[in-house]
Each structure stands twice: as structure tokens, then as C-alpha cells.
Amino acid sequence: MAPPLPTNQAQVNTPISASDQVVVFESVSIRFNGPPVLQDVSFQIGPAETRILLGPAGVGKSVLLKLANGLLRPDSGRIFLFGQEITHMHEEALLQLRMRTGMVFQESALFDSLTVRDNVGYQLVERNLPEEEVSRRVREALQFVELGHTYDLLPASLSGGMRRRVAIARAIIDQPAFLLYDSPTGGLDPVTSHTINELVVKERDVYATPALLVTHRLQDAFTMATHHYDSEQGKMVQLPDGQIDPKTTFLVLHEGRIIFDGSTEALLASEDPFLKEFLA
Ligand SMILES: Nc1ncnc2c1ncn2[C@@H]1O[C@H](COP(=O)(O)OP(=O)(O)O)[C@@H](O)[C@H]1O
Ligand SMILES: [Mg+2]
């Protein structure tokens, strides 16, 4: 007899420990055609936590991000999102969960033929919200990334940094309960990268949205760990007295495995030879 199709039974199977976490990976492995990309990967993301995922190019960072919101399925292990097991969840149920997440893709991934307004608002349009509400919320989201004036423009007329900010506006427009950023500063110059880091920190500190952020730029990662968003000044400033944001913690991937999971302080103090070289 064929086994029953997997349904949204996650609550039944979810261990209590997973239910108050935003994301849980339990011994997750995945391969494509070659050797395993991720092997026995386990970690959690708690409420209001920002986890920065580091690792060399091609190690599987984007794959891990796509597993976290069900865009890819693992070969083995279990994945929980918002306390529900998504490992084998039906696409329809998964879509509902994924709508509560916001994703900033590595290449911004905007629709070239749509205006900034329609790019940022498309998720709300899909949900059949009234035009006026879509317009109002697009303006708010663009305000957040300080791009109000680009409302009617096409992506082609924007710089790479502006396109990345539009992608962030699109990711946050529906007040996501979890944000995924894939190399949000990739390919950008240092000044523009600063603006993007500031937006990520602003989102973290103003809305306390839990996040998983991939970066290959250590400087960006440490900026996020050592700065906070000052609402009065309207900008990102360094935390006083060398403080480190306790909600921002690190994961490091190496050869398919998580070789570090912990605080900024612990990462900097690590004696692991690979980490020492990676951080040097
Ligand atoms: N959909 C896919 N099909 C086949 N191979 C893939 C797919 N996605 C990623 N890979 C492979 O998995 C490995 C990790 O890729 P990726 O997660 O993009 O690395 P990065 O850490 O640079 O983000 C690479 O070898 C890549 O070629
Ligand atoms: Mg990648």
C-alpha cells in the first residue's frame, strides 16, 4: 500500500523545543549530482535572533538559505519553520508559511519589466489587496529604504545598490516574521555596502525581525555585530564601550558542515585553524 501523502501534520511531530524557534535544522543533508553539499547540519534560530552565515564561495550558503524556507528539500534530516515541520510539507501549506518570510536574493532578482512600485508590491497584489493599500504600503516600504523617489522607475534605471534596496523593500513589505538575506552586499562598493548594512541593522533593531543572513564579507558581519540603529539620529552607530550585539550570532560552514555556532566573542577567540585563517 502506498504511504499516505505527507500532510501538514507538523504540530503533531514537532518536538516541544522546536516550537518556540523560528527555524530548526536537525541533521540536514543534501546533495545534487556530486558529493554532499550539506552534511548533518543542525542549528536553530530563536525569536529576534540574527544569525550570520559565513563560509567560502560554493560551500552551500545559498542552498542552506533555500532549505530554510522550503525552496529546496533535504535528502535527510528535518527542517522546522515557525514551529512546523516543512521537510515534506505540501507545497500549498508551505506557500502559506513562506508568505510570512521575506527573502533578499543574491542578485536582487527584480522583474525588469515592472516598475519599482509593482516589484515591491507584487506580493500584496497577488493577495488581491486593494490598489490604494498596495500603493500606500509600497510607499512606506520604499520610505524605509529611503527610495521613495524611485516609485515609478524601472529597475534598469537604478544602480546596483538601489536595486538591492528595492529588493529589501520587497522583502519587508508584508511585515515578515523571518528575513533571509543572501549576500545583500555582494558586488557592491564599500559605501553602498554600508547603506545596505545599515538597513539590515535598522530592520533588526526597529522591528526585531529574526533573520538569517549570508555574507562572505567579514567586515559586514562584524559591523552588524558591533553597531545598532539609533532611531533618534536616524542612522547606524557603533555600540559604546566595545559592546557586541548579543542577538547577532554566527554560523560558519566548511566542507558541508557547520564548524562554528556561537557568539561573536567566541568566534573571535576560536583556536580552530580553519577559522583563524578564515578570519585573518
Ligand atoms: N539547484 C542546484 N542544482 C545543482 N547543484 C546546485 C544547485 N544549487 C546549488 N548547487 C551546488 O551546490 C553547491 C553550493 O552552492 P551554493 O549554496 O550556491 O554556494 P554558496 O555558498 O556560494 O552560496 C555548489 O557546488 C553548487 O554548484
Ligand atoms: Mg550563494
PDB file of C-alpha atoms and ligand atoms in Angstrom:
ATOM      1  CA  MET A   1       0.000   0.000   0.000  1.00  0.00           C
ATOM      2  CA  ALA A   2       1.299   3.451  -0.875  1.00  0.00           C
ATOM      3  CA  PRO A   3       2.173   5.534   2.153  1.00  0.00           C
ATOM      4  CA  PRO A   4      -0.234   8.409   2.774  1.00  0.00           C
ATOM      5  CA  LEU A   5       0.815  11.678   1.206  1.00  0.00           C
ATOM      6  CA  PRO A   6       2.599  13.891   3.662  1.00  0.00           C
ATOM      7  CA  THR A   7       0.233  16.476   5.036  1.00  0.00           C
ATOM      8  CA  ASN A   8       0.563  19.389   7.361  1.00  0.00           C
ATOM      9  CA  GLN A   9       0.935  17.204  10.454  1.00  0.00           C
ATOM     10  CA  ALA A  10       3.895  19.143  11.755  1.00  0.00           C
ATOM     11  CA  GLN A  11       2.410  20.167  15.073  1.00  0.00           C
ATOM     12  CA  VAL A  12       1.921  16.543  15.990  1.00  0.00           C
ATOM     13  CA  ASN A  13       5.514  15.618  15.233  1.00  0.00           C
ATOM     14  CA  THR A  14       7.220  18.790  16.376  1.00  0.00           C
ATOM     15  CA  PRO A  15       9.315  18.373  19.482  1.00  0.00           C
ATOM     16  CA  ILE A  16       8.496  20.999  22.087  1.00  0.00           C
ATOM     17  CA  SER A  17      11.941  22.508  21.739  1.00  0.00           C
ATOM     18  CA  ALA A  18      11.340  23.333  18.067  1.00  0.00           C
ATOM     19  CA  SER A  19       8.018  25.065  18.569  1.00  0.00           C
ATOM     20  CA  ASP A  20       9.351  28.308  20.011  1.00  0.00           C
ATOM     21  CA  GLN A  21      12.157  28.586  17.471  1.00  0.00           C
ATOM     22  CA  VAL A  22      11.839  30.396  14.156  1.00  0.00           C
ATOM     23  CA  VAL A  23      13.941  27.831  12.295  1.00  0.00           C
ATOM     24  CA  VAL A  24      15.337  24.462  13.327  1.00  0.00           C
ATOM     25  CA  PHE A  25      17.619  22.238  11.236  1.00  0.00           C
ATOM     26  CA  GLU A  26      18.049  18.681  12.548  1.00  0.00           C
ATOM     27  CA  SER A  27      20.850  16.672  10.900  1.00  0.00           C
ATOM     28  CA  VAL A  28      20.077  18.056   7.456  1.00  0.00           C
ATOM     29  CA  SER A  29      21.931  16.688   4.446  1.00  0.00           C
ATOM     30  CA  ILE A  30      21.578  17.469   0.755  1.00  0.00           C
ATOM     31  CA  ARG A  31      23.472  16.613  -2.402  1.00  0.00           C
ATOM     32  CA  PHE A  32      22.837  17.299  -6.060  1.00  0.00           C
ATOM     33  CA  ASN A  33      24.795  15.277  -8.599  1.00  0.00           C
ATOM     34  CA  GLY A  34      28.177  15.322  -6.935  1.00  0.00           C
ATOM     35  CA  PRO A  35      29.411  14.975  -3.361  1.00  0.00           C
ATOM     36  CA  PRO A  36      27.143  16.119  -0.498  1.00  0.00           C
ATOM     37  CA  VAL A  37      26.741  19.896  -0.297  1.00  0.00           C
ATOM     38  CA  LEU A  38      25.474  19.915   3.313  1.00  0.00           C
ATOM     39  CA  GLN A  39      26.090  17.072   5.767  1.00  0.00           C
ATOM     40  CA  ASP A  40      24.398  16.605   9.098  1.00  0.00           C
ATOM     41  CA  VAL A  41      23.710  20.318   9.531  1.00  0.00           C
ATOM     42  CA  SER A  42      21.928  21.259  12.781  1.00  0.00           C
ATOM     43  CA  PHE A  43      21.238  24.718  14.206  1.00  0.00           C
ATOM     44  CA  GLN A  44      18.389  26.886  15.432  1.00  0.00           C
ATOM     45  CA  ILE A  45      17.279  30.480  15.039  1.00  0.00           C
ATOM     46  CA  GLY A  46      15.400  31.896  18.001  1.00  0.00           C
ATOM     47  CA  PRO A  47      12.906  34.771  18.121  1.00  0.00           C
ATOM     48  CA  ALA A  48      14.551  38.140  17.421  1.00  0.00           C
ATOM     49  CA  GLU A  49      17.854  36.448  16.667  1.00  0.00           C
ATOM     50  CA  THR A  50      20.047  37.457  13.726  1.00  0.00           C
ATOM     51  CA  ARG A  51      22.271  34.620  12.574  1.00  0.00           C
ATOM     52  CA  ILE A  52      25.112  35.436  10.214  1.00  0.00           C
ATOM     53  CA  LEU A  53      26.174  32.549   7.993  1.00  0.00           C
ATOM     54  CA  LEU A  54      29.787  32.658   6.870  1.00  0.00           C
ATOM     55  CA  GLY A  55      31.744  30.399   4.564  1.00  0.00           C
ATOM     56  CA  PRO A  56      33.787  30.337   1.394  1.00  0.00           C
ATOM     57  CA  ALA A  57      32.173  30.574  -2.051  1.00  0.00           C
ATOM     58  CA  GLY A  58      30.404  27.405  -3.184  1.00  0.00           C
ATOM     59  CA  VAL A  59      30.201  25.886   0.313  1.00  0.00           C
ATOM     60  CA  GLY A  60      26.391  25.750   0.324  1.00  0.00           C
ATOM     61  CA  LYS A  61      25.266  29.007   1.933  1.00  0.00           C
ATOM     62  CA  SER A  62      22.575  29.762  -0.649  1.00  0.00           C
ATOM     63  CA  VAL A  63      21.445  26.134  -0.542  1.00  0.00           C
ATOM     64  CA  LEU A  64      21.061  26.333   3.244  1.00  0.00           C
ATOM     65  CA  LEU A  65      19.016  29.533   2.918  1.00  0.00           C
ATOM     66  CA  LYS A  66      16.710  27.934   0.347  1.00  0.00           C
ATOM     67  CA  LEU A  67      16.229  24.898   2.587  1.00  0.00           C
ATOM     68  CA  ALA A  68      15.190  27.198   5.442  1.00  0.00           C
ATOM     69  CA  ASN A  69      12.079  28.410   3.615  1.00  0.00           C
ATOM     70  CA  GLY A  70      11.409  25.254   1.647  1.00  0.00           C
ATOM     71  CA  LEU A  71      12.630  26.357  -1.779  1.00  0.00           C
ATOM     72  CA  LEU A  72      14.786  23.212  -1.637  1.00  0.00           C
ATOM     73  CA  ARG A  73      14.065  19.930   0.161  1.00  0.00           C
ATOM     74  CA  PRO A  74      16.718  17.990   2.080  1.00  0.00           C
ATOM     75  CA  ASP A  75      17.682  14.385   1.305  1.00  0.00           C
ATOM     76  CA  SER A  76      17.631  13.577   5.005  1.00  0.00           C
ATOM     77  CA  GLY A  77      17.121  15.300   8.337  1.00  0.00           C
ATOM     78  CA  ARG A  78      14.266  17.568   9.397  1.00  0.00           C
ATOM     79  CA  ILE A  79      13.581  21.277   8.998  1.00  0.00           C
ATOM     80  CA  PHE A  80      11.104  23.323  11.031  1.00  0.00           C
ATOM     81  CA  LEU A  81       9.870  26.805  10.182  1.00  0.00           C
ATOM     82  CA  PHE A  82       7.760  28.720  12.719  1.00  0.00           C
ATOM     83  CA  GLY A  83       7.469  25.512  14.739  1.00  0.00           C
ATOM     84  CA  GLN A  84       6.069  23.463  11.853  1.00  0.00           C
ATOM     85  CA  GLU A  85       7.936  20.704  10.124  1.00  0.00           C
ATOM     86  CA  ILE A  86       8.410  21.654   6.465  1.00  0.00           C
ATOM     87  CA  THR A  87      10.668  18.743   5.426  1.00  0.00           C
ATOM     88  CA  HIS A  88       7.915  17.064   3.390  1.00  0.00           C
ATOM     89  CA  MET A  89       5.177  19.678   3.688  1.00  0.00           C
ATOM     90  CA  HIS A  90       2.802  20.081   0.764  1.00  0.00           C
ATOM     91  CA  GLU A  91       3.706  22.983  -1.498  1.00  0.00           C
ATOM     92  CA  GLU A  92       0.411  24.747  -0.749  1.00  0.00           C
ATOM     93  CA  ALA A  93       0.855  24.692   3.012  1.00  0.00           C
ATOM     94  CA  LEU A  94       4.476  25.651   2.559  1.00  0.00           C
ATOM     95  CA  LEU A  95       3.466  28.643   0.456  1.00  0.00           C
ATOM     96  CA  GLN A  96       1.386  29.940   3.355  1.00  0.00           C
ATOM     97  CA  LEU A  97       4.380  29.700   5.671  1.00  0.00           C
ATOM     98  CA  ARG A  98       6.745  31.153   3.099  1.00  0.00           C
ATOM     99  CA  MET A  99       4.474  34.183   2.778  1.00  0.00           C
ATOM    100  CA  ARG A 100       5.407  35.015   6.348  1.00  0.00           C
ATOM    101  CA  THR A 101       9.082  35.198   5.355  1.00  0.00           C
ATOM    102  CA  GLY A 102      10.936  37.798   3.319  1.00  0.00           C
ATOM    103  CA  MET A 103      13.857  36.901   1.108  1.00  0.00           C
ATOM    104  CA  VAL A 104      16.516  39.121  -0.416  1.00  0.00           C
ATOM    105  CA  PHE A 105      18.150  37.116  -3.198  1.00  0.00           C
ATOM    106  CA  GLN A 106      21.814  37.306  -4.101  1.00  0.00           C
ATOM    107  CA  GLU A 107      21.172  39.147  -7.365  1.00  0.00           C
ATOM    108  CA  SER A 108      18.224  41.256  -6.132  1.00  0.00           C
ATOM    109  CA  ALA A 109      16.037  39.291  -8.602  1.00  0.00           C
ATOM    110  CA  LEU A 110      13.757  42.153  -9.610  1.00  0.00           C
ATOM    111  CA  PHE A 111      11.376  41.907 -12.555  1.00  0.00           C
ATOM    112  CA  ASP A 112      12.917  44.110 -15.269  1.00  0.00           C
ATOM    113  CA  SER A 113       9.624  44.888 -16.968  1.00  0.00           C
ATOM    114  CA  LEU A 114       7.846  46.006 -13.786  1.00  0.00           C
ATOM    115  CA  THR A 115       8.176  49.390 -12.097  1.00  0.00           C
ATOM    116  CA  VAL A 116       9.693  49.627  -8.632  1.00  0.00           C
ATOM    117  CA  ARG A 117       6.163  50.025  -7.284  1.00  0.00           C
ATOM    118  CA  ASP A 118       4.992  46.787  -8.887  1.00  0.00           C
ATOM    119  CA  ASN A 119       8.147  44.918  -7.909  1.00  0.00           C
ATOM    120  CA  VAL A 120       7.831  45.911  -4.263  1.00  0.00           C
ATOM    121  CA  GLY A 121       4.056  45.435  -4.133  1.00  0.00           C
ATOM    122  CA  TYR A 122       3.653  42.282  -6.180  1.00  0.00           C
ATOM    123  CA  GLN A 123       3.130  40.017  -3.174  1.00  0.00           C
ATOM    124  CA  LEU A 124       0.287  42.254  -1.967  1.00  0.00           C
ATOM    125  CA  VAL A 125      -1.209  42.356  -5.466  1.00  0.00           C
ATOM    126  CA  GLU A 126      -1.107  38.529  -5.528  1.00  0.00           C
ATOM    127  CA  ARG A 127      -3.106  38.577  -2.314  1.00  0.00           C
ATOM    128  CA  ASN A 128      -5.708  40.812  -4.031  1.00  0.00           C
ATOM    129  CA  LEU A 129      -5.293  43.715  -1.626  1.00  0.00           C
ATOM    130  CA  PRO A 130      -6.940  46.955  -2.808  1.00  0.00           C
ATOM    131  CA  GLU A 131      -4.776  49.115  -5.085  1.00  0.00           C
ATOM    132  CA  GLU A 132      -4.733  52.040  -2.634  1.00  0.00           C
ATOM    133  CA  GLU A 133      -3.485  49.839   0.162  1.00  0.00           C
ATOM    134  CA  VAL A 134      -0.784  48.365  -2.058  1.00  0.00           C
ATOM    135  CA  SER A 135       0.340  51.861  -3.089  1.00  0.00           C
ATOM    136  CA  ARG A 136       0.387  53.119   0.487  1.00  0.00           C
ATOM    137  CA  ARG A 137       2.381  50.169   1.746  1.00  0.00           C
ATOM    138  CA  VAL A 138       4.818  50.298  -1.168  1.00  0.00           C
ATOM    139  CA  ARG A 139       5.458  53.953  -0.339  1.00  0.00           C
ATOM    140  CA  GLU A 140       6.067  53.036   3.320  1.00  0.00           C
ATOM    141  CA  ALA A 141       8.472  50.245   2.403  1.00  0.00           C
ATOM    142  CA  LEU A 142      10.315  52.499  -0.033  1.00  0.00           C
ATOM    143  CA  GLN A 143      10.486  55.151   2.680  1.00  0.00           C
ATOM    144  CA  PHE A 144      12.188  52.603   4.947  1.00  0.00           C
ATOM    145  CA  VAL A 145      14.943  52.044   2.378  1.00  0.00           C
ATOM    146  CA  GLU A 146      14.979  55.767   1.510  1.00  0.00           C
ATOM    147  CA  LEU A 147      13.980  55.281  -2.104  1.00  0.00           C
ATOM    148  CA  GLY A 148      10.591  56.995  -2.164  1.00  0.00           C
ATOM    149  CA  HIS A 149      11.512  58.856  -5.360  1.00  0.00           C
ATOM    150  CA  THR A 150      12.003  55.624  -7.373  1.00  0.00           C
ATOM    151  CA  TYR A 151       8.327  54.585  -7.138  1.00  0.00           C
ATOM    152  CA  ASP A 152       7.572  54.889 -10.867  1.00  0.00           C
ATOM    153  CA  LEU A 153      11.004  53.935 -12.208  1.00  0.00           C
ATOM    154  CA  LEU A 154      12.097  50.712 -13.884  1.00  0.00           C
ATOM    155  CA  PRO A 155      14.886  48.666 -12.221  1.00  0.00           C
ATOM    156  CA  ALA A 156      17.155  49.216 -15.241  1.00  0.00           C
ATOM    157  CA  SER A 157      17.464  52.913 -14.376  1.00  0.00           C
ATOM    158  CA  LEU A 158      18.697  52.164 -10.838  1.00  0.00           C
ATOM    159  CA  SER A 159      22.226  51.483  -9.593  1.00  0.00           C
ATOM    160  CA  GLY A 160      23.120  48.056  -8.162  1.00  0.00           C
ATOM    161  CA  GLY A 161      22.870  49.402  -4.624  1.00  0.00           C
ATOM    162  CA  MET A 162      19.454  50.908  -5.271  1.00  0.00           C
ATOM    163  CA  ARG A 163      18.209  47.648  -6.763  1.00  0.00           C
ATOM    164  CA  ARG A 164      19.379  45.841  -3.634  1.00  0.00           C
ATOM    165  CA  ARG A 165      17.448  48.370  -1.510  1.00  0.00           C
ATOM    166  CA  VAL A 166      14.329  47.790  -3.635  1.00  0.00           C
ATOM    167  CA  ALA A 167      14.791  44.050  -3.021  1.00  0.00           C
ATOM    168  CA  ILE A 168      14.908  44.754   0.724  1.00  0.00           C
ATOM    169  CA  ALA A 169      11.747  46.889   0.494  1.00  0.00           C
ATOM    170  CA  ARG A 170      10.032  43.989  -1.286  1.00  0.00           C
ATOM    171  CA  ALA A 171      11.200  41.534   1.380  1.00  0.00           C
ATOM    172  CA  ILE A 172       9.895  43.621   4.298  1.00  0.00           C
ATOM    173  CA  ILE A 173       6.659  44.982   2.833  1.00  0.00           C
ATOM    174  CA  ASP A 174       4.413  42.332   4.367  1.00  0.00           C
ATOM    175  CA  GLN A 175       5.912  42.544   7.867  1.00  0.00           C
ATOM    176  CA  PRO A 176       7.676  39.202   7.649  1.00  0.00           C
ATOM    177  CA  ALA A 177       8.206  37.105  10.753  1.00  0.00           C
ATOM    178  CA  PHE A 178      11.576  35.958   9.414  1.00  0.00           C
ATOM    179  CA  LEU A 179      14.014  37.509   6.954  1.00  0.00           C
ATOM    180  CA  LEU A 180      16.531  35.736   4.753  1.00  0.00           C
ATOM    181  CA  TYR A 181      19.294  37.781   3.169  1.00  0.00           C
ATOM    182  CA  ASP A 182      21.593  36.181   0.609  1.00  0.00           C
ATOM    183  CA  SER A 183      24.800  38.223   0.339  1.00  0.00           C
ATOM    184  CA  PRO A 184      22.959  41.553   0.395  1.00  0.00           C
ATOM    185  CA  THR A 185      26.202  43.489  -0.152  1.00  0.00           C
ATOM    186  CA  GLY A 186      27.600  41.134  -2.810  1.00  0.00           C
ATOM    187  CA  GLY A 187      29.106  43.062  -5.722  1.00  0.00           C
ATOM    188  CA  LEU A 188      28.594  46.447  -4.096  1.00  0.00           C
ATOM    189  CA  ASP A 189      31.243  49.063  -3.299  1.00  0.00           C
ATOM    190  CA  PRO A 190      32.066  49.782   0.381  1.00  0.00           C
ATOM    191  CA  VAL A 191      29.988  52.970   0.615  1.00  0.00           C
ATOM    192  CA  THR A 192      26.896  51.299  -0.835  1.00  0.00           C
ATOM    193  CA  SER A 193      27.535  48.233   1.310  1.00  0.00           C
ATOM    194  CA  HIS A 194      27.439  50.478   4.365  1.00  0.00           C
ATOM    195  CA  THR A 195      23.967  51.685   3.359  1.00  0.00           C
ATOM    196  CA  ILE A 196      22.771  48.089   2.993  1.00  0.00           C
ATOM    197  CA  ASN A 197      24.302  47.024   6.329  1.00  0.00           C
ATOM    198  CA  GLU A 198      22.574  49.993   7.922  1.00  0.00           C
ATOM    199  CA  LEU A 199      19.226  48.842   6.532  1.00  0.00           C
ATOM    200  CA  VAL A 200      19.741  45.308   7.819  1.00  0.00           C
ATOM    201  CA  VAL A 201      20.641  46.637  11.263  1.00  0.00           C
ATOM    202  CA  LYS A 202      17.685  49.053  11.154  1.00  0.00           C
ATOM    203  CA  GLU A 203      15.327  46.184  10.363  1.00  0.00           C
ATOM    204  CA  ARG A 204      16.886  44.127  13.167  1.00  0.00           C
ATOM    205  CA  ASP A 205      16.701  46.892  15.766  1.00  0.00           C
ATOM    206  CA  VAL A 206      13.471  48.668  14.807  1.00  0.00           C
ATOM    207  CA  TYR A 207      11.301  45.602  14.101  1.00  0.00           C
ATOM    208  CA  ALA A 208      13.336  42.884  15.873  1.00  0.00           C
ATOM    209  CA  THR A 209      12.658  40.549  12.956  1.00  0.00           C
ATOM    210  CA  PRO A 210      14.638  37.309  13.266  1.00  0.00           C
ATOM    211  CA  ALA A 211      16.987  36.841  10.340  1.00  0.00           C
ATOM    212  CA  LEU A 212      19.414  34.532   8.614  1.00  0.00           C
ATOM    213  CA  LEU A 213      21.995  36.491   6.685  1.00  0.00           C
ATOM    214  CA  VAL A 214      24.638  35.127   4.356  1.00  0.00           C
ATOM    215  CA  THR A 215      27.756  37.117   3.745  1.00  0.00           C
ATOM    216  CA  HIS A 216      31.251  36.421   2.507  1.00  0.00           C
ATOM    217  CA  ARG A 217      32.378  39.837   3.747  1.00  0.00           C
ATOM    218  CA  LEU A 218      33.610  39.577   7.305  1.00  0.00           C
ATOM    219  CA  GLN A 219      33.674  43.339   7.642  1.00  0.00           C
ATOM    220  CA  ASP A 220      29.914  43.472   7.062  1.00  0.00           C
ATOM    221  CA  ALA A 221      29.340  40.746   9.612  1.00  0.00           C
ATOM    222  CA  PHE A 222      31.350  42.497  12.301  1.00  0.00           C
ATOM    223  CA  THR A 223      29.740  45.844  11.514  1.00  0.00           C
ATOM    224  CA  MET A 224      26.353  44.260  12.226  1.00  0.00           C
ATOM    225  CA  ALA A 225      27.610  42.726  15.457  1.00  0.00           C
ATOM    226  CA  THR A 226      29.152  45.956  16.776  1.00  0.00           C
ATOM    227  CA  HIS A 227      26.581  48.555  15.668  1.00  0.00           C
ATOM    228  CA  HIS A 228      22.968  49.348  16.365  1.00  0.00           C
ATOM    229  CA  TYR A 229      20.381  51.579  14.775  1.00  0.00           C
ATOM    230  CA  ASP A 230      19.904  54.860  16.594  1.00  0.00           C
ATOM    231  CA  SER A 231      16.362  55.973  15.800  1.00  0.00           C
ATOM    232  CA  GLU A 232      16.912  59.489  17.133  1.00  0.00           C
ATOM    233  CA  GLN A 233      19.913  60.108  14.918  1.00  0.00           C
ATOM    234  CA  GLY A 234      18.330  58.109  12.122  1.00  0.00           C
ATOM    235  CA  LYS A 235      21.485  56.149  11.460  1.00  0.00           C
ATOM    236  CA  MET A 236      23.593  53.167  12.437  1.00  0.00           C
ATOM    237  CA  VAL A 237      26.137  53.905  15.164  1.00  0.00           C
ATOM    238  CA  GLN A 238      28.766  51.843  16.919  1.00  0.00           C
ATOM    239  CA  LEU A 239      27.725  50.360  20.257  1.00  0.00           C
ATOM    240  CA  PRO A 240      29.508  52.106  23.145  1.00  0.00           C
ATOM    241  CA  ASP A 241      32.455  50.631  25.069  1.00  0.00           C
ATOM    242  CA  GLY A 242      33.203  47.939  22.506  1.00  0.00           C
ATOM    243  CA  GLN A 243      29.871  46.227  23.196  1.00  0.00           C
ATOM    244  CA  ILE A 244      28.645  43.470  20.921  1.00  0.00           C
ATOM    245  CA  ASP A 245      25.019  42.930  19.990  1.00  0.00           C
ATOM    246  CA  PRO A 246      24.069  39.729  21.854  1.00  0.00           C
ATOM    247  CA  LYS A 247      21.242  38.858  19.436  1.00  0.00           C
ATOM    248  CA  THR A 248      23.636  38.656  16.497  1.00  0.00           C
ATOM    249  CA  THR A 249      25.453  35.320  16.361  1.00  0.00           C
ATOM    250  CA  PHE A 250      27.413  33.288  13.849  1.00  0.00           C
ATOM    251  CA  LEU A 251      27.325  30.055  11.897  1.00  0.00           C
ATOM    252  CA  VAL A 252      30.324  29.002   9.811  1.00  0.00           C
ATOM    253  CA  LEU A 253      30.089  26.401   7.053  1.00  0.00           C
ATOM    254  CA  HIS A 254      33.133  24.452   5.921  1.00  0.00           C
ATOM    255  CA  GLU A 255      33.140  21.412   3.665  1.00  0.00           C
ATOM    256  CA  GLY A 256      29.430  20.839   4.097  1.00  0.00           C
ATOM    257  CA  ARG A 257      29.396  21.049   7.877  1.00  0.00           C
ATOM    258  CA  ILE A 258      28.702  23.705  10.491  1.00  0.00           C
ATOM    259  CA  ILE A 259      32.098  24.104  12.121  1.00  0.00           C
ATOM    260  CA  PHE A 260      31.117  27.035  14.328  1.00  0.00           C
ATOM    261  CA  ASP A 261      27.871  28.050  16.020  1.00  0.00           C
ATOM    262  CA  GLY A 262      28.108  30.794  18.616  1.00  0.00           C
ATOM    263  CA  SER A 263      28.688  34.384  19.643  1.00  0.00           C
ATOM    264  CA  THR A 264      30.909  36.992  18.042  1.00  0.00           C
ATOM    265  CA  GLU A 265      33.237  36.833  21.048  1.00  0.00           C
ATOM    266  CA  ALA A 266      33.548  33.057  20.791  1.00  0.00           C
ATOM    267  CA  LEU A 267      34.195  33.285  17.052  1.00  0.00           C
ATOM    268  CA  LEU A 268      36.986  35.813  17.534  1.00  0.00           C
ATOM    269  CA  ALA A 269      38.514  33.730  20.335  1.00  0.00           C
ATOM    270  CA  SER A 270      38.363  30.450  18.425  1.00  0.00           C
ATOM    271  CA  GLU A 271      41.570  28.444  18.147  1.00  0.00           C
ATOM    272  CA  ASP A 272      40.261  26.383  15.216  1.00  0.00           C
ATOM    273  CA  PRO A 273      42.945  26.578  12.499  1.00  0.00           C
ATOM    274  CA  PHE A 274      40.459  26.960   9.623  1.00  0.00           C
ATOM    275  CA  LEU A 275      38.549  29.695  11.446  1.00  0.00           C
ATOM    276  CA  LYS A 276      41.733  31.538  12.381  1.00  0.00           C
ATOM    277  CA  GLU A 277      42.822  31.579   8.773  1.00  0.00           C
ATOM    278  CA  PHE A 278      39.339  32.441   7.537  1.00  0.00           C
ATOM    279  CA  LEU A 279      39.116  35.369   9.937  1.00  0.00           C
ATOM    280  CA  ALA A 280      42.684  36.597   9.420  1.00  0.00           C
TER     281      ALA A 280
HETATM  282  N1  LIG B   1      19.857  23.615  -7.825  1.00  0.00           N
HETATM  283  C1  LIG B   1      21.109  23.098  -7.845  1.00  0.00           C
HETATM  284  N2  LIG B   1      21.405  22.038  -8.641  1.00  0.00           N
HETATM  285  C2  LIG B   1      22.639  21.508  -8.647  1.00  0.00           C
HETATM  286  N3  LIG B   1      23.660  21.963  -7.907  1.00  0.00           N
HETATM  287  C3  LIG B   1      23.434  23.003  -7.112  1.00  0.00           C
HETATM  288  C4  LIG B   1      22.151  23.635  -7.034  1.00  0.00           C
HETATM  289  N4  LIG B   1      22.215  24.660  -6.146  1.00  0.00           N
HETATM  290  C5  LIG B   1      23.487  24.656  -5.684  1.00  0.00           C
HETATM  291  N5  LIG B   1      24.210  23.686  -6.248  1.00  0.00           N
HETATM  292  C6  LIG B   1      25.608  23.382  -5.946  1.00  0.00           C
HETATM  293  O1  LIG B   1      25.747  23.354  -4.539  1.00  0.00           O
HETATM  294  C7  LIG B   1      26.993  23.915  -4.144  1.00  0.00           C
HETATM  295  C8  LIG B   1      26.764  25.040  -3.169  1.00  0.00           C
HETATM  296  O2  LIG B   1      26.170  26.126  -3.848  1.00  0.00           O
HETATM  297  P1  LIG B   1      25.731  27.476  -3.110  1.00  0.00           P
HETATM  298  O3  LIG B   1      24.858  27.176  -1.965  1.00  0.00           O
HETATM  299  O4  LIG B   1      25.166  28.365  -4.170  1.00  0.00           O
HETATM  300  O5  LIG B   1      27.132  28.045  -2.592  1.00  0.00           O
HETATM  301  P2  LIG B   1      27.406  29.436  -1.845  1.00  0.00           P
HETATM  302  O6  LIG B   1      27.980  29.082  -0.511  1.00  0.00           O
HETATM  303  O7  LIG B   1      28.421  30.158  -2.679  1.00  0.00           O
HETATM  304  O8  LIG B   1      26.119  30.188  -1.762  1.00  0.00           O
HETATM  305  C9  LIG B   1      27.687  24.349  -5.426  1.00  0.00           C
HETATM  306  O9  LIG B   1      28.587  23.341  -5.785  1.00  0.00           O
HETATM  307  C10 LIG B   1      26.562  24.469  -6.406  1.00  0.00           C
HETATM  308  O10 LIG B   1      27.010  24.231  -7.704  1.00  0.00           O
HETATM  309 MG    MG B   2      25.499  31.898  -2.663  1.00  0.00          MG
END
